[in-house]
Coordinates of C-alpha atoms (C1' of nucleotides) in Angstrom, one line a residue:
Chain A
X1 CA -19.8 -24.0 -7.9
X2 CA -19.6 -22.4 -4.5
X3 CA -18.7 -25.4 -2.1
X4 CA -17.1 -27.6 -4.2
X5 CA -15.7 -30.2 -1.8
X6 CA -11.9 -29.2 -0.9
X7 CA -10.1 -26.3 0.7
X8 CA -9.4 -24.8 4.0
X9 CA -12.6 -24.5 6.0
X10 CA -12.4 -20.5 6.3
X11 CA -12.5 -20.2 2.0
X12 CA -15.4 -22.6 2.6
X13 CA -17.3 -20.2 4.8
X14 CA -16.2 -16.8 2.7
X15 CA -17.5 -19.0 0.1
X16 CA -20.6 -19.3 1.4
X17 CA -20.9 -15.4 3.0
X18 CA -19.8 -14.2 -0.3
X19 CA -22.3 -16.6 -2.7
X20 CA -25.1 -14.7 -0.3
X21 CA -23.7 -11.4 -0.9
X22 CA -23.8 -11.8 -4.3
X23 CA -27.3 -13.5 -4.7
X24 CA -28.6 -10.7 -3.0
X25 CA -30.1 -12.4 0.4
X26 CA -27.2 -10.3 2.3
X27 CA -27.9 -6.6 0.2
X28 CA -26.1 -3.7 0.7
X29 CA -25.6 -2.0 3.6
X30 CA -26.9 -5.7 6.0
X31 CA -25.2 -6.6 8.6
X32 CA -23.5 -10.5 8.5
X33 CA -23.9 -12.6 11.2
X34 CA -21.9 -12.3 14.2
X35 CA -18.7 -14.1 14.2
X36 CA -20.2 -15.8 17.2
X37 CA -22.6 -17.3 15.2
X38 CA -20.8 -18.1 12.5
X39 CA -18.9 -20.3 14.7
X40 CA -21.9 -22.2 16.0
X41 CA -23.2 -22.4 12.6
X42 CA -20.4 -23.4 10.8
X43 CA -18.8 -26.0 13.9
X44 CA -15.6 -24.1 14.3
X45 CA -13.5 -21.8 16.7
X46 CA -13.8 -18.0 16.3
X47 CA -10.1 -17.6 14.6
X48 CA -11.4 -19.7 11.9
X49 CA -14.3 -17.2 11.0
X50 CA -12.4 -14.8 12.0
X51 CA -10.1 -15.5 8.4
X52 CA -13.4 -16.0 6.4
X53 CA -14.6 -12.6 7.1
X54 CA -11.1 -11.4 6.7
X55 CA -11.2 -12.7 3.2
X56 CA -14.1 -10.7 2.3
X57 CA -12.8 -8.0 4.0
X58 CA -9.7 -7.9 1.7
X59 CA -12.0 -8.0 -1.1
X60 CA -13.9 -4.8 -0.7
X61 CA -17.6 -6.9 -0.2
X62 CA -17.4 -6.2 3.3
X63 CA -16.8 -3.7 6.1
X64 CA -16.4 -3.1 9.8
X65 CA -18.1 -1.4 12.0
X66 CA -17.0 -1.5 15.2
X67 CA -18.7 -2.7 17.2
X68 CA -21.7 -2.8 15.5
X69 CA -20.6 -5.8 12.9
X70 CA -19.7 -6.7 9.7
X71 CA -21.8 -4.9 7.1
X72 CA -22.0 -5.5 2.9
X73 CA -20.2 -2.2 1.7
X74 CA -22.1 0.0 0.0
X75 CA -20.4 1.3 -3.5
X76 CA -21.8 4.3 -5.3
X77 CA -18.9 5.5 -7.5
X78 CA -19.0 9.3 -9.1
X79 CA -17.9 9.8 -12.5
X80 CA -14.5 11.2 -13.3
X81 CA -13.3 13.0 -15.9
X82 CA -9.6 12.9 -16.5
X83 CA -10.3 15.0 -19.6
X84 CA -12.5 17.4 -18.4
X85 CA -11.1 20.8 -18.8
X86 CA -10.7 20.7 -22.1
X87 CA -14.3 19.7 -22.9
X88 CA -17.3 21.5 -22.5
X89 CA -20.1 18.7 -24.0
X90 CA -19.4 15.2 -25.1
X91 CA -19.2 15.0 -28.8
X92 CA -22.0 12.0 -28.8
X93 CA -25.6 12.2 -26.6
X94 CA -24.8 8.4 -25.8
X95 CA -21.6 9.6 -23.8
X96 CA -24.2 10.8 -20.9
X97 CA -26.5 7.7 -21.2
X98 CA -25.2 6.2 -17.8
X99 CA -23.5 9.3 -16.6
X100 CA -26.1 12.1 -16.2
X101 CA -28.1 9.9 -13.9
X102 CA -25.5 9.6 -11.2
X103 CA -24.2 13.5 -11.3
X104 CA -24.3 15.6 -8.9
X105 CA -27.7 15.8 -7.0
X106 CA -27.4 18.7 -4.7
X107 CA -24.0 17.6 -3.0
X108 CA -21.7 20.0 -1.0
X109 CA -18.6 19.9 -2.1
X110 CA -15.4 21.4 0.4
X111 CA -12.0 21.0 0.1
X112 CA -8.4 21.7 2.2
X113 CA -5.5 23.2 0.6
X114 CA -1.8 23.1 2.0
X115 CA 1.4 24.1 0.6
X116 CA 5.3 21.9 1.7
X117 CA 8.1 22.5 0.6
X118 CA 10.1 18.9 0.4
X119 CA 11.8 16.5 -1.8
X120 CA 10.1 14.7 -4.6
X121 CA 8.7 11.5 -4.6
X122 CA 10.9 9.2 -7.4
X123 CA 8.4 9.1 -9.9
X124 CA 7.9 12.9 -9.7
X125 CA 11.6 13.7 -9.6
X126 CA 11.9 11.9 -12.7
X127 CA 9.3 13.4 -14.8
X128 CA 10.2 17.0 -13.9
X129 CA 14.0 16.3 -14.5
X130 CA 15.0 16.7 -10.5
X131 CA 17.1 14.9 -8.4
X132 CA 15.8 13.6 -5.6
X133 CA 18.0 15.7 -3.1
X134 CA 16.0 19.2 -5.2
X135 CA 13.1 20.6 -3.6
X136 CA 9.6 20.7 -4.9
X137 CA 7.2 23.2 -4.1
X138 CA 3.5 21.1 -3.3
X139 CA 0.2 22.0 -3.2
X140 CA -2.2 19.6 -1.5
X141 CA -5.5 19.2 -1.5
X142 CA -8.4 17.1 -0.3
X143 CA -11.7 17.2 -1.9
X144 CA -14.8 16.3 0.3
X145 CA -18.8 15.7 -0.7
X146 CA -20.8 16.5 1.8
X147 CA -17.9 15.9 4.2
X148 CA -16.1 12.9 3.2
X149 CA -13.3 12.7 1.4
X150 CA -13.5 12.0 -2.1
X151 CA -10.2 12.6 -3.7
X152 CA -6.4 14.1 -3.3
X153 CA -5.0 16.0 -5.7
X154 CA -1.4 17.2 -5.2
X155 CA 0.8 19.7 -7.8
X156 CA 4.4 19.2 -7.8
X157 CA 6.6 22.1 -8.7
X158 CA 9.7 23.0 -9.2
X159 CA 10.9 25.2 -6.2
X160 CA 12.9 27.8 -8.7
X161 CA 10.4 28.5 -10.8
X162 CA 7.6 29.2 -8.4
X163 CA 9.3 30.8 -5.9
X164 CA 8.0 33.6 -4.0
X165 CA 4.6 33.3 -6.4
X166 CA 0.5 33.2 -5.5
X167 CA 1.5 29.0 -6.1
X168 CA 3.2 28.8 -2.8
X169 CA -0.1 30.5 -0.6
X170 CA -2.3 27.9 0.4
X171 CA -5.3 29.6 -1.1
X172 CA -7.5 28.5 -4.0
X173 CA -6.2 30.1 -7.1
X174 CA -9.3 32.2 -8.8
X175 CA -7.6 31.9 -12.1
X176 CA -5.7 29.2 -11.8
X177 CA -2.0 27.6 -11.3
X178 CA -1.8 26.9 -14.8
X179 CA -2.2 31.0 -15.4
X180 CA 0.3 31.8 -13.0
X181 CA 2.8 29.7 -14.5
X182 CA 2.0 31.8 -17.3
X183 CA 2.5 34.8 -16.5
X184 CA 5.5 32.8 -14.6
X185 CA 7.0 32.9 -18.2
X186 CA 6.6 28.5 -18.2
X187 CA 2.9 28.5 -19.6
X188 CA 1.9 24.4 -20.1
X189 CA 0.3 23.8 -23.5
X190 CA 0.8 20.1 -23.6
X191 CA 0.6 17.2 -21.0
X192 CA 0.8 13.2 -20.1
X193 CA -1.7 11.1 -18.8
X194 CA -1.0 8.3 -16.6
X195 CA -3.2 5.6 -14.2
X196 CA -1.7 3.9 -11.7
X197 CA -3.8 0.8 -10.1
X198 CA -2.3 -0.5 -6.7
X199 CA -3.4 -0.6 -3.2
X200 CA -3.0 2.8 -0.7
X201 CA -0.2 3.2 1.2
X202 CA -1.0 4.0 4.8
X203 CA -0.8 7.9 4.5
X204 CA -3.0 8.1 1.8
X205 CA -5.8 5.2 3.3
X206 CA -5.3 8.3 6.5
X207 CA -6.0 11.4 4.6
X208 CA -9.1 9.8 2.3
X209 CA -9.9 7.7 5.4
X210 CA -9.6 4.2 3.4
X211 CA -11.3 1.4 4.8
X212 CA -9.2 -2.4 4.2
X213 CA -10.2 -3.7 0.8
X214 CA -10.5 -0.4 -1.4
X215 CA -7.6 0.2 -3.7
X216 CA -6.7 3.6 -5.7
X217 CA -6.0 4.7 -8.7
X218 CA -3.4 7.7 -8.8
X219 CA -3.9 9.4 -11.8
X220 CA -0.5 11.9 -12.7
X221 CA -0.4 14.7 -15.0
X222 CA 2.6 15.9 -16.3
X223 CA 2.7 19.1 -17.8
X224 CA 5.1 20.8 -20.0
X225 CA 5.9 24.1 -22.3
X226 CA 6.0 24.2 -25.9
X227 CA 9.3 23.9 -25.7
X228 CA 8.9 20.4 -24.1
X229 CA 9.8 21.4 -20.6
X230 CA 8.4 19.6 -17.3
X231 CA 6.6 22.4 -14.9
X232 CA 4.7 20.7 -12.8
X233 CA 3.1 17.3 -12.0
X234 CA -0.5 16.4 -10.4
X235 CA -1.3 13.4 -8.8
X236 CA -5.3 12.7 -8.1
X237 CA -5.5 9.7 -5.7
X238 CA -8.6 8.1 -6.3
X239 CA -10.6 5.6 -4.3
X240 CA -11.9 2.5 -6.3
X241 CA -15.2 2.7 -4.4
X242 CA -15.9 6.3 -5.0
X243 CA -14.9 6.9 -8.5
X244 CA -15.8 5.9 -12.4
X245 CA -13.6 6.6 -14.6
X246 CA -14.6 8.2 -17.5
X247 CA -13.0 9.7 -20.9
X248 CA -13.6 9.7 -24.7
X249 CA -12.0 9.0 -27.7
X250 CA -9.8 11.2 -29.5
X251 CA -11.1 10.8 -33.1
X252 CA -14.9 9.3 -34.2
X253 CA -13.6 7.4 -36.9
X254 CA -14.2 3.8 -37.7
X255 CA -12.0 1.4 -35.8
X256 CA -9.4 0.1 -38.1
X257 CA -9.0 -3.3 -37.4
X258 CA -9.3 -5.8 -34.4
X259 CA -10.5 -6.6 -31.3
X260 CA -8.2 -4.1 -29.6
X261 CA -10.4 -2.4 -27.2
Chain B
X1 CA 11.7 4.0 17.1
X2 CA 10.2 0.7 17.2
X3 CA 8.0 1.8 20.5
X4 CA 7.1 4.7 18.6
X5 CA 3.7 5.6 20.3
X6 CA 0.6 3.4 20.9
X7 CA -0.9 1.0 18.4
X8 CA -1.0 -3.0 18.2
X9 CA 1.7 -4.9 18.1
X10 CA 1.0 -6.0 14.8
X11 CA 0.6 -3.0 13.5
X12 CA 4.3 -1.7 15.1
X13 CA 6.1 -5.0 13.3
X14 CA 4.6 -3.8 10.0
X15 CA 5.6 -0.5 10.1
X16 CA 9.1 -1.7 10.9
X17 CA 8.7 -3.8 7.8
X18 CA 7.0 -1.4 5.6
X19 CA 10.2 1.2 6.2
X20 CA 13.0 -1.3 5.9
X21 CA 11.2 -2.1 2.5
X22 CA 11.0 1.2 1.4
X23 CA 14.2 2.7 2.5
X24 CA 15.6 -0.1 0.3
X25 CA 17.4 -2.4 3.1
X26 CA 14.8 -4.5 2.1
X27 CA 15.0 -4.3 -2.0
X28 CA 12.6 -5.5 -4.4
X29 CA 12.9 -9.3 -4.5
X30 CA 14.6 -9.7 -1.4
X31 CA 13.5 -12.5 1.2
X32 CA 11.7 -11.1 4.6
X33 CA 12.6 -12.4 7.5
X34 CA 11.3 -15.5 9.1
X35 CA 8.3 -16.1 10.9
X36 CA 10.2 -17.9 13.2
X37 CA 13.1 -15.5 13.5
X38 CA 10.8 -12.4 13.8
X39 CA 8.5 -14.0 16.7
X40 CA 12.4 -13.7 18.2
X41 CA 13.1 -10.3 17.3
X42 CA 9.9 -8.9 18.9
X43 CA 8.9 -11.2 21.5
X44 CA 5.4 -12.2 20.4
X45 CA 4.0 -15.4 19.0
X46 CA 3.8 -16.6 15.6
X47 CA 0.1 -15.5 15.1
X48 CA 1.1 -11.9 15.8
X49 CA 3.8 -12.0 13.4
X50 CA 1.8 -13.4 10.8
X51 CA -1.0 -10.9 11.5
X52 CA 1.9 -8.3 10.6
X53 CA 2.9 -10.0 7.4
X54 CA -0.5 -10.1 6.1
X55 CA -0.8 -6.6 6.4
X56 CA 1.7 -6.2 4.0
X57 CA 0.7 -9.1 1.7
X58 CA -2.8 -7.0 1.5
X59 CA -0.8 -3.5 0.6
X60 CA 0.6 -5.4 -2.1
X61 CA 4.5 -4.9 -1.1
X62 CA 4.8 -8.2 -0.2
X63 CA 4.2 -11.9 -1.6
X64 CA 3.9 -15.5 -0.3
X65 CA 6.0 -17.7 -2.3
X66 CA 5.5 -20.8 -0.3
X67 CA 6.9 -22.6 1.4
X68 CA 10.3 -20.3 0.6
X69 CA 8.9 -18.0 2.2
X70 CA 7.9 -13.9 2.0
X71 CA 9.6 -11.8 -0.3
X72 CA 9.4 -8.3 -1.6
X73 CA 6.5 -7.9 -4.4
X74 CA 8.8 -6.9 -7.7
X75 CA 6.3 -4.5 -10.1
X76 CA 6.9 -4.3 -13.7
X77 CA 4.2 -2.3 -15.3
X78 CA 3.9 -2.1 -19.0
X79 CA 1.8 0.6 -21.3
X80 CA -2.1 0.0 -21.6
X81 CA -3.5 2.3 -24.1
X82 CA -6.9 2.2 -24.1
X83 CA -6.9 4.5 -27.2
X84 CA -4.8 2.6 -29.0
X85 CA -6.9 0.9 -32.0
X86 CA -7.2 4.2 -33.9
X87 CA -3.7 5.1 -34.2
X88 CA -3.0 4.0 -37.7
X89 CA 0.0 1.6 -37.7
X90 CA 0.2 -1.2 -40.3
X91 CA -0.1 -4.5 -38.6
X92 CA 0.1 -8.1 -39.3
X93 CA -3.6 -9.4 -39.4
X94 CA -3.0 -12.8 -37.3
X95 CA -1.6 -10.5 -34.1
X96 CA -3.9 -7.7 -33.1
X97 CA -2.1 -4.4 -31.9
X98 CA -2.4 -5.8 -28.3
X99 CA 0.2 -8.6 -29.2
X100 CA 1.8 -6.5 -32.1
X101 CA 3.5 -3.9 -29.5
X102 CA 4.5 -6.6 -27.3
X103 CA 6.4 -8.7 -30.1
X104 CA 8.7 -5.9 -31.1
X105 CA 9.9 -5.5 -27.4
X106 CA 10.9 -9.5 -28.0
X107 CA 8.0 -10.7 -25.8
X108 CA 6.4 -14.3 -26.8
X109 CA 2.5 -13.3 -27.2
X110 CA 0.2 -16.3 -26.7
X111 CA -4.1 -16.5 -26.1
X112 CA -6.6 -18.7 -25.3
X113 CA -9.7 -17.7 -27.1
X114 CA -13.5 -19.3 -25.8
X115 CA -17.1 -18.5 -27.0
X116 CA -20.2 -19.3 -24.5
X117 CA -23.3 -18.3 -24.5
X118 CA -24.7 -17.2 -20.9
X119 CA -27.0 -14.4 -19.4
X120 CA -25.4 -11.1 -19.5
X121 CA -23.9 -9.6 -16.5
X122 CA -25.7 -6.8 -14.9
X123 CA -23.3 -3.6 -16.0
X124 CA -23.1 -5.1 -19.7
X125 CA -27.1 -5.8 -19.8
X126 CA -28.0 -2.3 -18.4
X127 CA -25.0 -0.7 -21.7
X128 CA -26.5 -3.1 -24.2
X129 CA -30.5 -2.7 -23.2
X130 CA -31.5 -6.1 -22.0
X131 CA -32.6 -7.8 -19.7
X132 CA -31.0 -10.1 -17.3
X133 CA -32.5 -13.3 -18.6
X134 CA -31.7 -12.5 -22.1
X135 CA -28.7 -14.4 -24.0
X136 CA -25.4 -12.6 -25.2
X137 CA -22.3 -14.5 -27.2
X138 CA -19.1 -14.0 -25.1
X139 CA -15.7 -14.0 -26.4
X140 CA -13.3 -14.6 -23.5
X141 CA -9.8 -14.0 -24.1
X142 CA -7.0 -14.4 -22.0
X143 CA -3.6 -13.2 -23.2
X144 CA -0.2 -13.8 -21.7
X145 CA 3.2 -12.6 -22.1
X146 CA 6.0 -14.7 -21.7
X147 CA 3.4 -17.5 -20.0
X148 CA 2.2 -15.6 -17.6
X149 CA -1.4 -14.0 -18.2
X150 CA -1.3 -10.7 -18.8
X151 CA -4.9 -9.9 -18.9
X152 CA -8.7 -10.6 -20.3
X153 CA -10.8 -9.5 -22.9
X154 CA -14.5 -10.4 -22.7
X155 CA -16.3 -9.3 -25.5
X156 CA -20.3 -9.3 -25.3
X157 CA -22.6 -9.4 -27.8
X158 CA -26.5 -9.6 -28.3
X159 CA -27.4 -13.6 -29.3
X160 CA -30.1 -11.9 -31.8
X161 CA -27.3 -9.7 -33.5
X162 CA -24.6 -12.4 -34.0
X163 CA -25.8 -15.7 -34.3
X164 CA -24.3 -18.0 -36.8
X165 CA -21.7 -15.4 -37.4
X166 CA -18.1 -16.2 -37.6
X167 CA -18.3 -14.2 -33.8
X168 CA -19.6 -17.5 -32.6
X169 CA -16.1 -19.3 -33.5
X170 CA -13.8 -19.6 -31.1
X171 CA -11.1 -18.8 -32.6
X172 CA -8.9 -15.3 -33.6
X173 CA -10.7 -13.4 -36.6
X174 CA -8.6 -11.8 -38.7
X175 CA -10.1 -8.6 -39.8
X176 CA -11.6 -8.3 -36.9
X177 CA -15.2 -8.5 -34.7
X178 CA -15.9 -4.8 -36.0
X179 CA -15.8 -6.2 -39.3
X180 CA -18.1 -9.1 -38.8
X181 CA -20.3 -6.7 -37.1
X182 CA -20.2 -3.7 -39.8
X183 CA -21.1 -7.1 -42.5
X184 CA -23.9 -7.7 -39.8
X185 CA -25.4 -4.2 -40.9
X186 CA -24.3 -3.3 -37.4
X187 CA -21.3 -1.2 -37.5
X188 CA -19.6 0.3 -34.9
X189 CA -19.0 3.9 -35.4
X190 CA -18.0 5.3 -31.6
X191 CA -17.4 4.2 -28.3
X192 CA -17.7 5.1 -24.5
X193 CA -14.7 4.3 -22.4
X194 CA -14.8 3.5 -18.6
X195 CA -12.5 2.1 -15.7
X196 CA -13.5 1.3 -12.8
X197 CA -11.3 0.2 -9.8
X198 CA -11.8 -2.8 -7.4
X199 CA -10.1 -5.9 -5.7
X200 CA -10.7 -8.8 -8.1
X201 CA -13.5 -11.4 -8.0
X202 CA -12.3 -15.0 -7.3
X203 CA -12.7 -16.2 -11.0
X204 CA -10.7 -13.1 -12.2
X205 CA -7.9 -13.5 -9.7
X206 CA -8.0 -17.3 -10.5
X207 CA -7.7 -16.3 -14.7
X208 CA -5.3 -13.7 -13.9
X209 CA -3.1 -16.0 -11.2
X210 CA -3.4 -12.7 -9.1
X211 CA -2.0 -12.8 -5.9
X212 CA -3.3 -11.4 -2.6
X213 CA -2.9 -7.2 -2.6
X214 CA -3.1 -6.9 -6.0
X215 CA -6.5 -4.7 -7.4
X216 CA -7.6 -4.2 -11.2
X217 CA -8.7 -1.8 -13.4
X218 CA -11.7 -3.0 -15.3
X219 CA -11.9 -1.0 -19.0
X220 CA -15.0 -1.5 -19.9
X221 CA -15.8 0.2 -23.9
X222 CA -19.3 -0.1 -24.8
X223 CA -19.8 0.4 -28.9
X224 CA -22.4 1.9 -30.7
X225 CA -23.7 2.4 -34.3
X226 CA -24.4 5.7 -36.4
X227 CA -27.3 5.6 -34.9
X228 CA -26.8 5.2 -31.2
X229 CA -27.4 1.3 -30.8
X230 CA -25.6 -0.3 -28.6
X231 CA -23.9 -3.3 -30.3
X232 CA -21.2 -4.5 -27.7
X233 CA -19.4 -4.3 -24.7
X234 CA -16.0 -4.6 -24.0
X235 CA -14.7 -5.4 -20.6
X236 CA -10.4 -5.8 -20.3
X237 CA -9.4 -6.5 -16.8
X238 CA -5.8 -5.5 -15.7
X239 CA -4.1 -6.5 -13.0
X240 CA -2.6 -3.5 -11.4
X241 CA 0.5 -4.7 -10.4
X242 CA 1.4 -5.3 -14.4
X243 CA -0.1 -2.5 -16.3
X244 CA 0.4 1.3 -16.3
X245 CA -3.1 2.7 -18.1
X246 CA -1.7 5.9 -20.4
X247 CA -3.9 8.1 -23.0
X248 CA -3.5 11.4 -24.8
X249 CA -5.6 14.6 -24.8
X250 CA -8.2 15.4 -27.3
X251 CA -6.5 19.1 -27.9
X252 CA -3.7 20.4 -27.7
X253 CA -5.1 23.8 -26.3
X254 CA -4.5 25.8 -23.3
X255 CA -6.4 24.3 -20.1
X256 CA -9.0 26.6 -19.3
X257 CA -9.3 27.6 -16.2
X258 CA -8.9 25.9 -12.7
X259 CA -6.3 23.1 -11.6
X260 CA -8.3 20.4 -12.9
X261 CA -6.3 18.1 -13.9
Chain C
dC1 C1' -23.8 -3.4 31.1
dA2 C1' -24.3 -6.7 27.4
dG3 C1' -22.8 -7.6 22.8
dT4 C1' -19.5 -7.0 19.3
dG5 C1' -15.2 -7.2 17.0
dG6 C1' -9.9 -6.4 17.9
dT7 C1' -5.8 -8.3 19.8
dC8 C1' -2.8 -11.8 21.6
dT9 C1' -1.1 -16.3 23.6
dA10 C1' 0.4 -21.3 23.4
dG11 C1' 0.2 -24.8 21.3
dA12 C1' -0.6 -28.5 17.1
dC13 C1' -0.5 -30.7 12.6
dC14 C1' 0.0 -30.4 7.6
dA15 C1' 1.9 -29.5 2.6
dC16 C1' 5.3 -28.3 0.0
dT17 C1' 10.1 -27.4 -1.7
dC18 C1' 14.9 -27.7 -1.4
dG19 C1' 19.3 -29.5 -0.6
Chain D
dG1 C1' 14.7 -34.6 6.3
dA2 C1' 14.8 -29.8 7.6
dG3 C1' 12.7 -25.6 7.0
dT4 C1' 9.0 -22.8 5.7
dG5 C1' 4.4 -21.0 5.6
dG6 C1' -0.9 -22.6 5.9
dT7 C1' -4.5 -24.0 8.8
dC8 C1' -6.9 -24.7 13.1
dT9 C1' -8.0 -25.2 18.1
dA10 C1' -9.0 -23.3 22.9
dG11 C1' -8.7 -20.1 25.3
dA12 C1' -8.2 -14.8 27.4
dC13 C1' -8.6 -9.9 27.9
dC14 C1' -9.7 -5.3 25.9
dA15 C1' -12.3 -1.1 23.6
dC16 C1' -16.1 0.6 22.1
dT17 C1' -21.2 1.3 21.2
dG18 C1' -25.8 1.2 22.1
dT19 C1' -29.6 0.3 25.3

DNA sequence: CAGTGGTCTAGACCACTCG
DNA sequence: GAGTGGTCTAGACCACTGT
């Protein structure tokens, strides 16, 4: 299954690097073998192993550390809620069975907020109903555990509406943006869910300090009035390796029909 | 601009790529330069160019469609709803709702269904409660749209629960494995929804025809009955370059507090 | 200062698709 | 058959870390 005669010698030797990995002989957190090595091992030039460790690389098993090595990354992912503010307790015990475990264990959590003003991004320009010449106001943020960073989360708004309001000081909000846009006369009772699955781009691999190989997930709220207006949009930027996604169903019924899910 | 401060070479030729791309000079679908041409333009050698293309092949913007050559990566995402099977719609009982939603858009549906029987992976054996040498029937699915595959959906069962069941045919069942399973004495009352985020595994990339740059988002549901046994596990991988995950909230209340979301 | 990976050069041959 | 990217060799020099 692993060397199966053909292809290009350096898929031969990720083969082989990755079949380890996986069998456990190279555990998480060892260091590979030097490239060096590799190429005395394996009969070729250093270019060669070069693009086998590059393959693994690309596909999150493996990290560098310069210039200490190549090392098998070490994933421990947190759970996140998408839902979470509007429940307190899972309706079912069995919700927590492989959640509880992995919660918080005495972490420090910190975080960096900044306010722009600038134009919106297309795909938030199109949900709040702006052209992409208007000007948003955003709040960004960056969430650390005990010093690294763990996720982005950035609110879109629309400059007219928040002008000159607690939203535009870079400050946590005690009570909340969502409260000040109430009291803005725009409070949000309803909003959309989306997840996004695609690989950084290099600003956001910079501010959650990405290494090669992790994707994201970008998670966008948008929230509107009762009367169906658009008054702001979050975007969470996720890293694959640090997050578990977690939510729960809307009603406990019995599935209908199918293997839908 | 293009000696913009330090950094490799490489890494300059990207970034000059990367921003014709995505101020549009370079439009989605449109053929990057040569190889050739741009070891002219910048005055390096082919190896440094192609150390610059791969950057970008690995941020997912860009695809190797050889031996045409590169061109830029054209996304089409369509709505996953990993809610979807209790939303009541009437449905035709050869299609599940998967296919259903696809055919009224004037897609062409099509699946390959298989049943083995194997060891469990570690994440389903640790939601079902078994061990690692214990046997679980797998239904491996692969759908596609339009020919190309669209995404999987591996459904796990304990041998001990299923066997001889119609779950051990490979073929579609028409009212559905929650039916066989609730005949089975074993029905599934609730579920526990997860996605995680990662590069895909050689066999997935391989089922998926993913190309380089291109990460997942592995749904995993595992099912329970009334009374908290675990009777399956779901796991749908989709490629993130074709999906775009979407869900509702639970209620339609004010968000409490905070800017959680 | 030795060891490691990061960058870059200068070539070569191959496989595949298109006109 | 021409043009393209895919693979591979044989070197070289650099930057950084730990001893």
């Amino acid at each position: 299954m692993t060397s199966r005669g053909a292809g290009p010698l350096y898929q031969r030797i990720a083969d082989n690097l990755r079949a380890r990995i996986q069998s456990g002989e190279l555990a998480a957190g060892a260091k590979l073998p030097t490239e060096e090595s590799l190429t005395k091992t394996h009969g070729v030039t250093r270019a060669t192993v070069r693009q086998a460790v590059q393959v693994l690389v690309n596909e999150g098993l493996v990290v560098s550390e310069r210039p200490r090595g190549h090392f098998v990354r070490r994933i421990e992912r947190l759970i996140y809620r998408p839902q979470k503010e509007w429940r307190e307790r899972p309706t079912h015990p069995e919700l927590d069975q492989f959640m509880d475990e992995q919660v918080e264990l005495g972490r420090k959590p910190s975080q960096t907020i900044a306010v722009e003003l600038a134009a919106p991004p297309p795909d938030v320009a199109a949900r709040l109903g702006l052209a992409e010449g208007d000007t948003v106001v955003i709040r960004k943020r960056v969430r650390y555990l005990d010093g690294t960073p763990f996720n982005t989360n950035d609110s879109y708004f629309p400059l007219e509406l928040v002008q000159g309001s607690e939203i535009m000081h870079p400050a946590d909000i005690g009570r909340g943006a969502n409260q000040v846009l109430a009291e803005l006369g725009a409070e949000q009772t309803h909003a959309v869910d989306e997840i996004e699955v695609r690989m950084p781009t290099p600003d956001e691999a910079s501010r959650l300090e990405i290494g090669l190989g992790v994707p994201v997930a970008m998670h966008r709220v948008t929230g509107y009035t009762d009367n169906g207006r658009p008054v702001r949009v979050v975007r969470n930027v996720l890293p694959g390796d640090r997050h578990l996604i977690a939510f729960e169903r809307t009603r406990p019924a019995k599935p209908q029909k199918g293997d839908e899910q």
